[in-house]
Coordinates of C-alpha atoms and ligand atoms in Angstrom, one line a residue:
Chain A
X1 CA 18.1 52.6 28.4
X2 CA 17.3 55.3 28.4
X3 CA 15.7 57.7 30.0
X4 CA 17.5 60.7 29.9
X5 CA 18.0 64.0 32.4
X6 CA 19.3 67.2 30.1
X7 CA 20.5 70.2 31.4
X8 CA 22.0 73.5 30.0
X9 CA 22.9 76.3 31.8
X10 CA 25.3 78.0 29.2
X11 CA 23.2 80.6 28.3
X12 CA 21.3 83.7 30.2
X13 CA 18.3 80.7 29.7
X14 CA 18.4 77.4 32.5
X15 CA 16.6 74.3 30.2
X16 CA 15.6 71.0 31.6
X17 CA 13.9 68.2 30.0
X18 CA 13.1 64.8 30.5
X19 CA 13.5 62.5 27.4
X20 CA 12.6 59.0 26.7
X21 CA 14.5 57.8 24.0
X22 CA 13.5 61.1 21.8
X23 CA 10.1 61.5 23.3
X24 CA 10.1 64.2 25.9
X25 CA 8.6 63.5 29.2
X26 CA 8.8 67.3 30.5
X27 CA 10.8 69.8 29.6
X28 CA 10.6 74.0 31.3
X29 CA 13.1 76.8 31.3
X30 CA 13.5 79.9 33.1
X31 CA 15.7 83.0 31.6
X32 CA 17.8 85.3 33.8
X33 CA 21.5 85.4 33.8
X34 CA 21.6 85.2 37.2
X35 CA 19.1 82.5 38.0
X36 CA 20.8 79.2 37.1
X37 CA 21.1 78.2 41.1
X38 CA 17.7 79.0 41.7
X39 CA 16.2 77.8 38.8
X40 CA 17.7 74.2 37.7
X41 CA 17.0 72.4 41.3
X42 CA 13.3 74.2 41.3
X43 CA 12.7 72.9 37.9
X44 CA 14.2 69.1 38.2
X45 CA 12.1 68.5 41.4
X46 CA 9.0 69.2 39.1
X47 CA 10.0 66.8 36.5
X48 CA 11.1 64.2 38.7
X49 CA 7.7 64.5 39.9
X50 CA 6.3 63.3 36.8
X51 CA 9.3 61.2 36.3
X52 CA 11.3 59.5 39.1
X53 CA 13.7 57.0 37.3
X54 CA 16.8 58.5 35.4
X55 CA 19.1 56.4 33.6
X56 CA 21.4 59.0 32.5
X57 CA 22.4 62.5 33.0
X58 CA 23.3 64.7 30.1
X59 CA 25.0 68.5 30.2
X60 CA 25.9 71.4 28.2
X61 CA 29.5 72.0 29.5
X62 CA 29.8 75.5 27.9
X63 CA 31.3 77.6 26.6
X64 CA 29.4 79.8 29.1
X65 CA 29.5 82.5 31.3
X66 CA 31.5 80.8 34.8
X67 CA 28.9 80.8 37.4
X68 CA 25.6 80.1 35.5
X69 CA 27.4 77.1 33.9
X70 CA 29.1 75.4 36.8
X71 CA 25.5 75.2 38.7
X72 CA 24.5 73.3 35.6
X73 CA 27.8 71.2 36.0
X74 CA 27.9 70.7 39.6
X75 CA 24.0 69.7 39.9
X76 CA 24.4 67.0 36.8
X77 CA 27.4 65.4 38.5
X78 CA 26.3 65.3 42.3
X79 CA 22.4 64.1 40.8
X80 CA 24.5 61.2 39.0
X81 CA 26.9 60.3 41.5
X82 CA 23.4 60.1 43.9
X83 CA 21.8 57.6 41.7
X84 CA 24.8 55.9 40.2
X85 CA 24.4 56.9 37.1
X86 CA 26.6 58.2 34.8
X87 CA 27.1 61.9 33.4
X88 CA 27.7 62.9 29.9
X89 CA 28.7 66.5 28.8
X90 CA 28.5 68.1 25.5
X91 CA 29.7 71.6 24.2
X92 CA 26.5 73.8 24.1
X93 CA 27.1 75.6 21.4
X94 CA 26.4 71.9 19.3
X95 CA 22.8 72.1 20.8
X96 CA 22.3 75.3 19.3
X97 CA 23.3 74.2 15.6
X98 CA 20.8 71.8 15.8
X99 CA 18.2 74.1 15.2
X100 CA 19.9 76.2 12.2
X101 CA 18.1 75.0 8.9
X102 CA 19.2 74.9 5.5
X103 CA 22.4 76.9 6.1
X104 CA 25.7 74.6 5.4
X105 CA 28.5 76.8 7.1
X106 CA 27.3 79.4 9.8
X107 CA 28.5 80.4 13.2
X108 CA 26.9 79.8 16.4
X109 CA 27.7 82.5 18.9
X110 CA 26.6 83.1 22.8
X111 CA 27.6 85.7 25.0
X112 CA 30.1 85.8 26.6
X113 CA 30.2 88.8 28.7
X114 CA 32.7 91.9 28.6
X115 CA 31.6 92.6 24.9
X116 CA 33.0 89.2 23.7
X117 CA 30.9 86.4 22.2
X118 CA 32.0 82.6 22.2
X119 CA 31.7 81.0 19.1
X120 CA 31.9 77.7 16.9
X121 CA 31.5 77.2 13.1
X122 CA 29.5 74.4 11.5
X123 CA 29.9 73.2 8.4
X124 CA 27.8 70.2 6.7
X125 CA 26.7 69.6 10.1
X126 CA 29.9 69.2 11.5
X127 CA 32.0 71.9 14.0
X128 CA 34.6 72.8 12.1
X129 CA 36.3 75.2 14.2
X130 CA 37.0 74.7 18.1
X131 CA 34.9 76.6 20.5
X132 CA 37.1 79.9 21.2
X133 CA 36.0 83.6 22.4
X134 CA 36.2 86.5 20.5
X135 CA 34.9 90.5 19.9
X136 CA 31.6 89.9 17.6
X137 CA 33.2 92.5 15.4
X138 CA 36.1 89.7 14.5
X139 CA 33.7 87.5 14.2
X140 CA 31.4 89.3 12.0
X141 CA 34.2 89.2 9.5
X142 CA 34.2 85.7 8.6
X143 CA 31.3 86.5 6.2
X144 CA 28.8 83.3 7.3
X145 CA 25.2 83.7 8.7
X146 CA 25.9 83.7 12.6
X147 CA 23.2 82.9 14.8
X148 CA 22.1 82.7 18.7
X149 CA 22.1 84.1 21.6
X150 CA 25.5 86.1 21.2
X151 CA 24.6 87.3 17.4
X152 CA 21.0 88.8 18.7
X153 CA 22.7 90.8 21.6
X154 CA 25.2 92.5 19.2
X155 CA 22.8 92.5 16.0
X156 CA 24.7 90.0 14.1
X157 CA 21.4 88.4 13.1
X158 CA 18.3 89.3 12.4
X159 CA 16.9 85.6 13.3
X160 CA 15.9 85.4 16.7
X161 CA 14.3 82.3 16.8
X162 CA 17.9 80.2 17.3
X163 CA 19.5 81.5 20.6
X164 CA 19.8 78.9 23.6
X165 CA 20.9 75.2 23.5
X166 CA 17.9 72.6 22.8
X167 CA 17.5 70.2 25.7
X168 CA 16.5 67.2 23.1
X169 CA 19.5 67.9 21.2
X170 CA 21.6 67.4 23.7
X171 CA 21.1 63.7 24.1
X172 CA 21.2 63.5 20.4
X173 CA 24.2 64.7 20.6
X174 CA 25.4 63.0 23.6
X175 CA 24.8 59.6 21.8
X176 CA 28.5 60.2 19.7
X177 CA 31.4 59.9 21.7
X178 CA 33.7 61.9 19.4
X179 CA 31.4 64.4 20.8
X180 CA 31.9 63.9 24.5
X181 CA 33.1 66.9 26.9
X182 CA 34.4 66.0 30.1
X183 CA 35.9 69.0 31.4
X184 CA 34.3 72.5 31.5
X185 CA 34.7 74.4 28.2
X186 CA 36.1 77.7 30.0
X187 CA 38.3 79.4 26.7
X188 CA 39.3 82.4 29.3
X189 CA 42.3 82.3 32.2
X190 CA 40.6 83.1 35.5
X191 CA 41.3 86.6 36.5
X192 CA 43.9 86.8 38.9
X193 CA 42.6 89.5 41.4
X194 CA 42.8 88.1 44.5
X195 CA 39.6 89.5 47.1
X196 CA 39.5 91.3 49.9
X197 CA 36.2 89.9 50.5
X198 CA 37.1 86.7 52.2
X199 CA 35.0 84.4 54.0
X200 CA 34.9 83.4 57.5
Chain B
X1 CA 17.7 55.0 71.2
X2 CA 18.6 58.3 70.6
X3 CA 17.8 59.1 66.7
X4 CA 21.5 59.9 65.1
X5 CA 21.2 61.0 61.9
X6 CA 24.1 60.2 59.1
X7 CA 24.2 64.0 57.3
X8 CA 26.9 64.9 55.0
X9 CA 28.1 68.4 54.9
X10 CA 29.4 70.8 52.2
X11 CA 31.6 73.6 52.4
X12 CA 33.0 75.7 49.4
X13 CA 32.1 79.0 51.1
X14 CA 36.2 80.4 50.0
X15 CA 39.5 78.0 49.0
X16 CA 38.2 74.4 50.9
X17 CA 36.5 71.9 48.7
X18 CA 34.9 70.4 52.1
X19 CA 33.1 67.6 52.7
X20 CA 32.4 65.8 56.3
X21 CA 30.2 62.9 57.2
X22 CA 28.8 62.9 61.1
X23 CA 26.7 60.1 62.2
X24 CA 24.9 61.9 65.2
X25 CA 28.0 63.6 67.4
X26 CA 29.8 61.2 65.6
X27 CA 32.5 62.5 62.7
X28 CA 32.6 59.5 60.0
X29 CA 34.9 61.6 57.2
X30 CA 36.4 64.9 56.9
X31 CA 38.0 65.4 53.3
X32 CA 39.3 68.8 52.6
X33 CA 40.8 69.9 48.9
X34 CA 42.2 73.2 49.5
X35 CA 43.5 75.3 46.8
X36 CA 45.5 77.7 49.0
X37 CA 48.5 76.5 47.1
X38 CA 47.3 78.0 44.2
X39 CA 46.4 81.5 45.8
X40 CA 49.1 81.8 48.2
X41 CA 51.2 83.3 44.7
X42 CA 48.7 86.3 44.7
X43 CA 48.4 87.0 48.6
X44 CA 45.2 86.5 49.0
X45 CA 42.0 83.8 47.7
X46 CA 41.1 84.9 44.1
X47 CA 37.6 84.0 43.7
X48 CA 37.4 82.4 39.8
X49 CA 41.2 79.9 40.7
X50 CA 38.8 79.1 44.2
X51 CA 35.3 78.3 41.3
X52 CA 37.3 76.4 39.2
X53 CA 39.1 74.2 42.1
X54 CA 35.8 73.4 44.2
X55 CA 34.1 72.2 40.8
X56 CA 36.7 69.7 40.4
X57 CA 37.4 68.7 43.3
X58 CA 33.4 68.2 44.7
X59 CA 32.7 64.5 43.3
X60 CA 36.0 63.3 44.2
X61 CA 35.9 64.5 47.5
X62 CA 32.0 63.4 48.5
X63 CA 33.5 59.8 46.9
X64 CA 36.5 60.0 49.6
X65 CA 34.1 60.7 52.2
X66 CA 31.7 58.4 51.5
X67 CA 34.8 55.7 51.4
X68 CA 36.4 57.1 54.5
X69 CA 32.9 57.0 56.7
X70 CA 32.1 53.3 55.2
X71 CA 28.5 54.1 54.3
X72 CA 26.7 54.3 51.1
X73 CA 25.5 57.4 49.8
X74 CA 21.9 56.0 50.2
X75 CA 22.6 55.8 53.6
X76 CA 22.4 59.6 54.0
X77 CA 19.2 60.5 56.0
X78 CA 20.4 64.6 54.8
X79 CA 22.5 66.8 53.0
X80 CA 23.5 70.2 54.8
X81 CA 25.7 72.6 52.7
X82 CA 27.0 75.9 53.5
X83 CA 24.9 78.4 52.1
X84 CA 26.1 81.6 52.9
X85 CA 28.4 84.1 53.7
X86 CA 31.1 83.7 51.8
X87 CA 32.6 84.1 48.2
X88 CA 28.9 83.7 45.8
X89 CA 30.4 82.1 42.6
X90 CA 31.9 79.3 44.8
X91 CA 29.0 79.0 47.3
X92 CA 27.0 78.5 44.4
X93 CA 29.0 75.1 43.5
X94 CA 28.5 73.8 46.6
X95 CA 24.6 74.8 46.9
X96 CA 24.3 72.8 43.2
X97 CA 26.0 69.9 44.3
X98 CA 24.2 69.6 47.5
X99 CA 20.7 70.2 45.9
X100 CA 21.7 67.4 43.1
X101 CA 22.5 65.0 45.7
X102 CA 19.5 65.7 47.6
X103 CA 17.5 65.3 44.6
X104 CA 19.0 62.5 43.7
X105 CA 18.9 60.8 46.6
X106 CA 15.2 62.0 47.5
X107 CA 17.0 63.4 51.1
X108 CA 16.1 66.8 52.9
X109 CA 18.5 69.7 52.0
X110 CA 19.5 71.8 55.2
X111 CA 21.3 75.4 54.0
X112 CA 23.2 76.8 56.7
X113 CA 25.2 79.6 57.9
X114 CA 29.1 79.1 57.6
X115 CA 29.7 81.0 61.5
X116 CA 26.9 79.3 62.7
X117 CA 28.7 76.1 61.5
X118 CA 32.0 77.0 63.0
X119 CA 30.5 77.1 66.5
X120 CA 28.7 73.8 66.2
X121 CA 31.7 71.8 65.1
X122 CA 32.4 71.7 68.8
X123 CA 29.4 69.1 69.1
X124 CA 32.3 66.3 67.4
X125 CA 34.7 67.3 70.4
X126 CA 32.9 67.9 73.4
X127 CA 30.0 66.2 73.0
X128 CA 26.3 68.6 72.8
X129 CA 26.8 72.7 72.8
X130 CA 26.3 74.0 76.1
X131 CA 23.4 76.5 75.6
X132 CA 23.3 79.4 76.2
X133 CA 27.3 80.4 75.5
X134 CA 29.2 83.2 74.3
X135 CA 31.2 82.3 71.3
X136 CA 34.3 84.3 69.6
X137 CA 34.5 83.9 66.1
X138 CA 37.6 84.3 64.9
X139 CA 38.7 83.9 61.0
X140 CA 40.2 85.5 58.1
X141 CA 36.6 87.0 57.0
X142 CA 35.2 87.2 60.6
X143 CA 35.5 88.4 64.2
X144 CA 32.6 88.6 65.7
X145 CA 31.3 88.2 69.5
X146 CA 28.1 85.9 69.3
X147 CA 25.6 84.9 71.9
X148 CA 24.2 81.7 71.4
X149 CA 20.7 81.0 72.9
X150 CA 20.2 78.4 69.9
X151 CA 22.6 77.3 68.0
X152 CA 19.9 76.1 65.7
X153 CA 17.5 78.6 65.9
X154 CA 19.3 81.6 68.2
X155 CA 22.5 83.3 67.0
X156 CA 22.8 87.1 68.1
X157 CA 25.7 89.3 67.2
X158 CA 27.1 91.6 70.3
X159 CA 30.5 92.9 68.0
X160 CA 32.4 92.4 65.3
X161 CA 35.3 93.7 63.7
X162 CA 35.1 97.5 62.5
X163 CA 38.1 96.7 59.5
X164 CA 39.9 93.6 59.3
X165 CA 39.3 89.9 60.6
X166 CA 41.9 88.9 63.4
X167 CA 42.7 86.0 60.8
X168 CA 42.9 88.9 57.8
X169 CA 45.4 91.0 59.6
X170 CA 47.7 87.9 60.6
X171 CA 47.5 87.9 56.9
X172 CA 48.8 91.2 56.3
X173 CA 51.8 91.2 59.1
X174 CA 53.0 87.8 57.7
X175 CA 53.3 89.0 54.5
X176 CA 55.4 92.3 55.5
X177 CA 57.4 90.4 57.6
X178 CA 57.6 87.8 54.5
X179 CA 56.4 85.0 56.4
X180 CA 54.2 83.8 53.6
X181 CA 50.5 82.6 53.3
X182 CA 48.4 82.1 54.9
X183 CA 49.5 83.9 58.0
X184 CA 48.3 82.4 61.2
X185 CA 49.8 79.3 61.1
X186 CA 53.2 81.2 60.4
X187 CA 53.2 83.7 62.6
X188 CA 51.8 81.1 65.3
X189 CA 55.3 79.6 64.4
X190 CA 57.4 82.1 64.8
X191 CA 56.0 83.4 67.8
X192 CA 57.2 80.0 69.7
X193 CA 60.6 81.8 70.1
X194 CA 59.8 85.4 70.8
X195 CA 59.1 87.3 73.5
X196 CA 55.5 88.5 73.3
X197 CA 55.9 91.9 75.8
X198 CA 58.8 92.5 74.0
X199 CA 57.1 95.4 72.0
X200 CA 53.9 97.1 73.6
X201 CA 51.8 97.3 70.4
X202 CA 48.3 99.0 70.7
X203 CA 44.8 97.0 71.8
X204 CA 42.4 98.0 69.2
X205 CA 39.0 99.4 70.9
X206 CA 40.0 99.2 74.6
X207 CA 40.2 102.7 75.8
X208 CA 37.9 103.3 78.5
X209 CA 35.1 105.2 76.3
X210 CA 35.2 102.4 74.0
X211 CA 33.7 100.0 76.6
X212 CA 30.9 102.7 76.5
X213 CA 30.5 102.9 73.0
X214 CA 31.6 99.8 71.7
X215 CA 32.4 97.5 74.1
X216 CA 32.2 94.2 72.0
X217 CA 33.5 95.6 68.4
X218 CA 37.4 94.9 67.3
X219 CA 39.6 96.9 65.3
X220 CA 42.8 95.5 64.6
X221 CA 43.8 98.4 61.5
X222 CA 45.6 100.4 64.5
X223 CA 47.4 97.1 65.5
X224 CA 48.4 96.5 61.8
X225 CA 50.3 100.2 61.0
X226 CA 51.8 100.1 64.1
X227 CA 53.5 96.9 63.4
X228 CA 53.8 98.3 59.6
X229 CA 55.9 101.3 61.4
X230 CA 57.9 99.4 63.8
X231 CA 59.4 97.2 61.1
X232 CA 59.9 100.6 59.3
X233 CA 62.0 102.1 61.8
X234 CA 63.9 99.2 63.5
X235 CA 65.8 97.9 60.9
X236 CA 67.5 95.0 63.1
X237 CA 64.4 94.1 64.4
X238 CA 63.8 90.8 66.1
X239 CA 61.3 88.6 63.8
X240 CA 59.7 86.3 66.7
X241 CA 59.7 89.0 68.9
X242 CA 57.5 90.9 66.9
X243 CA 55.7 88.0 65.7
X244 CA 55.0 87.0 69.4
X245 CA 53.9 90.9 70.4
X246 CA 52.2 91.4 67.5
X247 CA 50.2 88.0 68.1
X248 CA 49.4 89.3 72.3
X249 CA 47.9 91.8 71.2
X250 CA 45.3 90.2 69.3
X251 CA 44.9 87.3 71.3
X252 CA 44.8 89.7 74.4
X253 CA 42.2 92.2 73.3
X254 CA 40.0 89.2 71.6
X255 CA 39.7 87.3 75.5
X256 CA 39.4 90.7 76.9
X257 CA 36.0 91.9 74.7
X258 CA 35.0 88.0 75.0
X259 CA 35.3 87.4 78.6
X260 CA 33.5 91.0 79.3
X261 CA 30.8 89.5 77.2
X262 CA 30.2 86.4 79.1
X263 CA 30.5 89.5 82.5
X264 CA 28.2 91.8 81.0
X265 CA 25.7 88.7 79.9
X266 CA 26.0 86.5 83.0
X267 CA 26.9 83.5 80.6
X268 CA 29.9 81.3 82.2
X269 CA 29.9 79.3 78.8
X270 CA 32.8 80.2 76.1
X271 CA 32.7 79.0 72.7
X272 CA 36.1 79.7 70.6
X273 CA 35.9 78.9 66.8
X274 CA 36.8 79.8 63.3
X275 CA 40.5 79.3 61.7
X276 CA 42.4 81.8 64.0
X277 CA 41.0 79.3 67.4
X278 CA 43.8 76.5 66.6
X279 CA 46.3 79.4 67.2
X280 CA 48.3 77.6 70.0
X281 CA 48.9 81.4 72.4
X282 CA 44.8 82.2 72.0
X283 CA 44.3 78.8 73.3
X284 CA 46.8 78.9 75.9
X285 CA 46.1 82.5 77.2
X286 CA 42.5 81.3 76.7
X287 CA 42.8 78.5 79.1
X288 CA 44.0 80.5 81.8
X289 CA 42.0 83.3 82.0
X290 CA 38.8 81.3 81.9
X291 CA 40.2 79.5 84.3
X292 CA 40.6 82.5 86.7
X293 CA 36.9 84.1 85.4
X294 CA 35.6 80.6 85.9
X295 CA 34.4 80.3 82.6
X296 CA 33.8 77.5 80.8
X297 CA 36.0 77.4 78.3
X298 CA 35.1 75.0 74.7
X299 CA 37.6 75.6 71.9
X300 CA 37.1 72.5 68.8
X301 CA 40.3 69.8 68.0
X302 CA 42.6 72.5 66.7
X303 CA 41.8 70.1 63.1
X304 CA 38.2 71.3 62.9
X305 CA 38.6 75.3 63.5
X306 CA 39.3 76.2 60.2
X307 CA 37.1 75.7 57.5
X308 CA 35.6 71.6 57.4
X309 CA 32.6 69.9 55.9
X310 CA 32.3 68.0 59.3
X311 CA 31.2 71.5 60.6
X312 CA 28.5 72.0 58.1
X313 CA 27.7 68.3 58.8
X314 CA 27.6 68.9 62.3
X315 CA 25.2 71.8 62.2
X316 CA 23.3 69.7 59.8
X317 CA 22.8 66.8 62.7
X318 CA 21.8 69.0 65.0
X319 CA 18.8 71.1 62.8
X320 CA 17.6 67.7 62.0
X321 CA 17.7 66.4 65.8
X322 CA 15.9 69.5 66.5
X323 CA 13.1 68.7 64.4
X324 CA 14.0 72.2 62.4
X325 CA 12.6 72.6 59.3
X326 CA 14.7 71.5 55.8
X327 CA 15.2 74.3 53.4
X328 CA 13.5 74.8 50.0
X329 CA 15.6 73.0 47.4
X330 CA 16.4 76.1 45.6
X331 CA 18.0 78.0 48.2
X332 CA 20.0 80.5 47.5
X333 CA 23.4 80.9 48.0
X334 CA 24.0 84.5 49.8
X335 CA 27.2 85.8 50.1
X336 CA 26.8 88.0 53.0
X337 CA 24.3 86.2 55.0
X338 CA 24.0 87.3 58.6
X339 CA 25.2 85.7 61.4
X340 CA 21.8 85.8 62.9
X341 CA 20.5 83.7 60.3
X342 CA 21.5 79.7 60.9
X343 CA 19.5 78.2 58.2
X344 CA 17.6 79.8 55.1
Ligands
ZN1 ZN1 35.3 79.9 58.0

């Protein structure tokens, strides 16, 4: 142990890397908010290329926007099952207040669609308040710094450098079970609109 | 020795979590989650309840399977997964799950069409497809007339419906007659004691100009306002009865259009498939009149008609026997893929 798969696909941005034990083997990402299917297979058949054996597989379970995040889900737990391995998930938004520096309480906030953000506040370090989704404006009224990829759509920040979970976090993170997500971090009901547009 | 390839199929194209295991023309496992419980409040399949479901259910169903068929997941030579038409946000799990098992495994990934699927299942019941055939698909997304040169390489459409899917508008009529959902199978039910001439309801499409102009499109919207009406104004009306005239008419105009298609093509071969195929009055009325047209008639175990992974698997075997090419690992998932397009 270990060599590590790490996958986020919580944000408009698909990451993958490769890590060995902190060093990484290959990492890539592709933005689009719609390209997380297309994306995260094209991009782990390149770094298995330049690295075949996988002891573990690690993934941001959200919050995110539905779709985007359960190809990110559903890839990491089919790839593990394949190679009998196991699966670890961790929220996102901890991979993106890894890279906030010298701040002890901010907010980390991605985008959640339909003018909300999700969000999480860190303080010491440490999440301090669970994930949950809200207008930025409510947000904005906590009176911390907030940062990613939420804060730079609705000009809650003027730092732009800290928006999408880091891949090499992930594992860090991974590494403490208090940390540990097993289920898809949703925070919305599903709409309850049944389709017309069936299929077959 | 005939090379039989072990393929295991997805399907999450709308409410099944589907996963089936075929070894050759052999079915291994067929696991189905359905979530139609949780829909059947709303009337209808709502797409994010459907997401949710086939994420959660996918590992523990490919786990079933892989019990159920007594293999090992190493064993699989490919994996074939539904990649289109159907509902995008839960095609999507499928497609990722399939492509992280291929990947994994370091197996070919085979995306194919869901309709093109539902007319191969018959491989697991009757052995190879008879080629070429004329196939009625029949479903709650789909009616359409198909002639089938290939089934891996040759799918053309001759008609489909102009409104609703046969299955969509048993749908509808169950739930005005408060029969519940999904529809088929209860209206199938309570047809067994009615009279099906009892009410002459209209056949969609059959006037003598629409054999001109459309001789091989359905439209069932007529069908479904008249019944609307008829419960309207006969208060004390007779639920099987209207259940069973209501059901003729659709299984009557669907041989009619299907059995003018195998006329009009010279093809004596009939394919029946999709969900609305294991109603038991289409495959009875079906029987007969191919029967008298001397058509060969090939409708799938009434278990395999609706929506399976053994289909997807099935299809799956077959691309690979036919030396067809595997897809590109990051397929996409396309929500209204066209009939005419078995594999992307
Ligand atoms: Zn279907």
């Amino acid at each position: 142990m270990s060599i590590s798969l790490s996958i986020d696909t919580s944000t408009s941005r698909t990451s993958v890397a490769i890590i060995d034990e902190g060093a990484l083997l290959w990492h890539g990402f592709r933005d689009g908010a719609t390209s997380h299917g297309h994306a995260l297979p094209a991009m782990v058949a390149q770094a298995l290329e330049v690295q075949f054996e996988i002891d573990q597989v690690v993934v941001g379970m959200g919050p995110g926007p539905y779709t985007g995040l359960r190809v990110g889900i559903s890839f990491a737990r089919s790839f593990a099952l394949a190679r009998q391995i196991p699966v670890i998930g961790v929220c996102s938004l901890d991979a993106i207040a890894t890279q906030v520096r010298e701040k002890n309480d901010f907010i980390i906030a991605t985008d959640a669609r339909r003018k909300e953000i999700y969000w999480a506040r860190y303080f010491n370090g440490e999440r301090v308040d669970a994930p949950a989704v809200d207008f930025p404006a409510d947000v904005a009224l906590k009176g911390v710094p907030i940062f990613g990829e939420g804060a730079v759509k609705y000009l809650l920040t003027s730092d732009d450098e800290v928006q999408f979970p880091d891949v090499v976090s992930l594992v860090e993170i991974a590494k403490n079970p208090t940390l540990q997500v097993l289920q898809p971090i949703y925070l919305r009901r599903p709409d309850a609109v049944p389709t017309s547009e069936r299929t077959p | 020795m005939i090379y039989e390839p072990l393929v295991l199929g997805i399907e999450t194209s709308c409410d099944e979590t589907a996963i089936g295991i075929v070894r050759g023309r052999t079915l291994l496992a067929n696991v189905i989650a359905s979530s139609v419980e949780e829909h059947a409040r709303f009337g209808g399949v709502v797409p994010e309840i459907a997401s949710r479901a086939h994420l959660e259910a996918m590992l523990p169903s490919v786990q079933q399977a892989v019990i159920d068929a007594k293999i090992s997941l190493s064993d699989i030579d490919a994996v074939a997964v539904t990649a289109g038409p159907g509902l995008v946000g839960a095609l999507l799990v499928g497609v990722a799950s399939a492509s992280g098992l291929a990947l994994g495994l370091g197996k070919p990934l085979y995306g194919v069409n869901h309709l093109a699927a539902h007319v191969s299942v018959d491989l697991l019941t009757h052995d190879l497809p008879r080629e070429p055939t004329i196939a009625l698909l029949v479903s709650g997304g789909h009616s359409s007339l198909l002639q089938v040169d290939d089934i891996t390489s040759s799918v053309i459409k001759l008609g489909e419906s102009m409104d609703d899917a046969a299955g969509e508008a048993f749908d509808k009529i169950a739930r005005v007659m408060g029969l519940g959902f999904p529809g088929g199978p209860a209206i199938d039910r309570e047809a067994v004691a009615g009279n099906p001439k009892a009410i002459d309801f209209p056949r969609g499409l059959t006037h003598s100009n629409d054999w001109q102009t459309r001789p091989f499109d359905f439209s069932f919207s007529g069908l479904k306002t008249a019944v609307a009406r008829y419960l309207e104004s006969t208060p004390d009306y007779v639920k099987a009865d209207v259940a069973a005239s209501f059901q003729e008419s659709i299984v009557d105009v669907l041989l009619l259009k299907a059995l003018a298609a195998c006329k009009k093509t010279g093809i004596d071969s009939l394919v029946i498939a999709g969900g609305v195929a294991a109603n038991s009055r289409l495959r009875a009325v079906a029987e007969h009149r191919c029967h008298e047209a001397k058509i060969r008639l090939r409708i799938p175990a009434p278990g395999l008609c609706t929506d399976n992974g053994a289909m997807v698997a099935a299809l799956g075997s077959l691309m690979v026997s036919a030396g067809r090419p595997a897809s590109s690992i990051d397929l996409e998932a396309t929500s209204s893929l066209s009939v005419s397009t078995v594999s992307i």
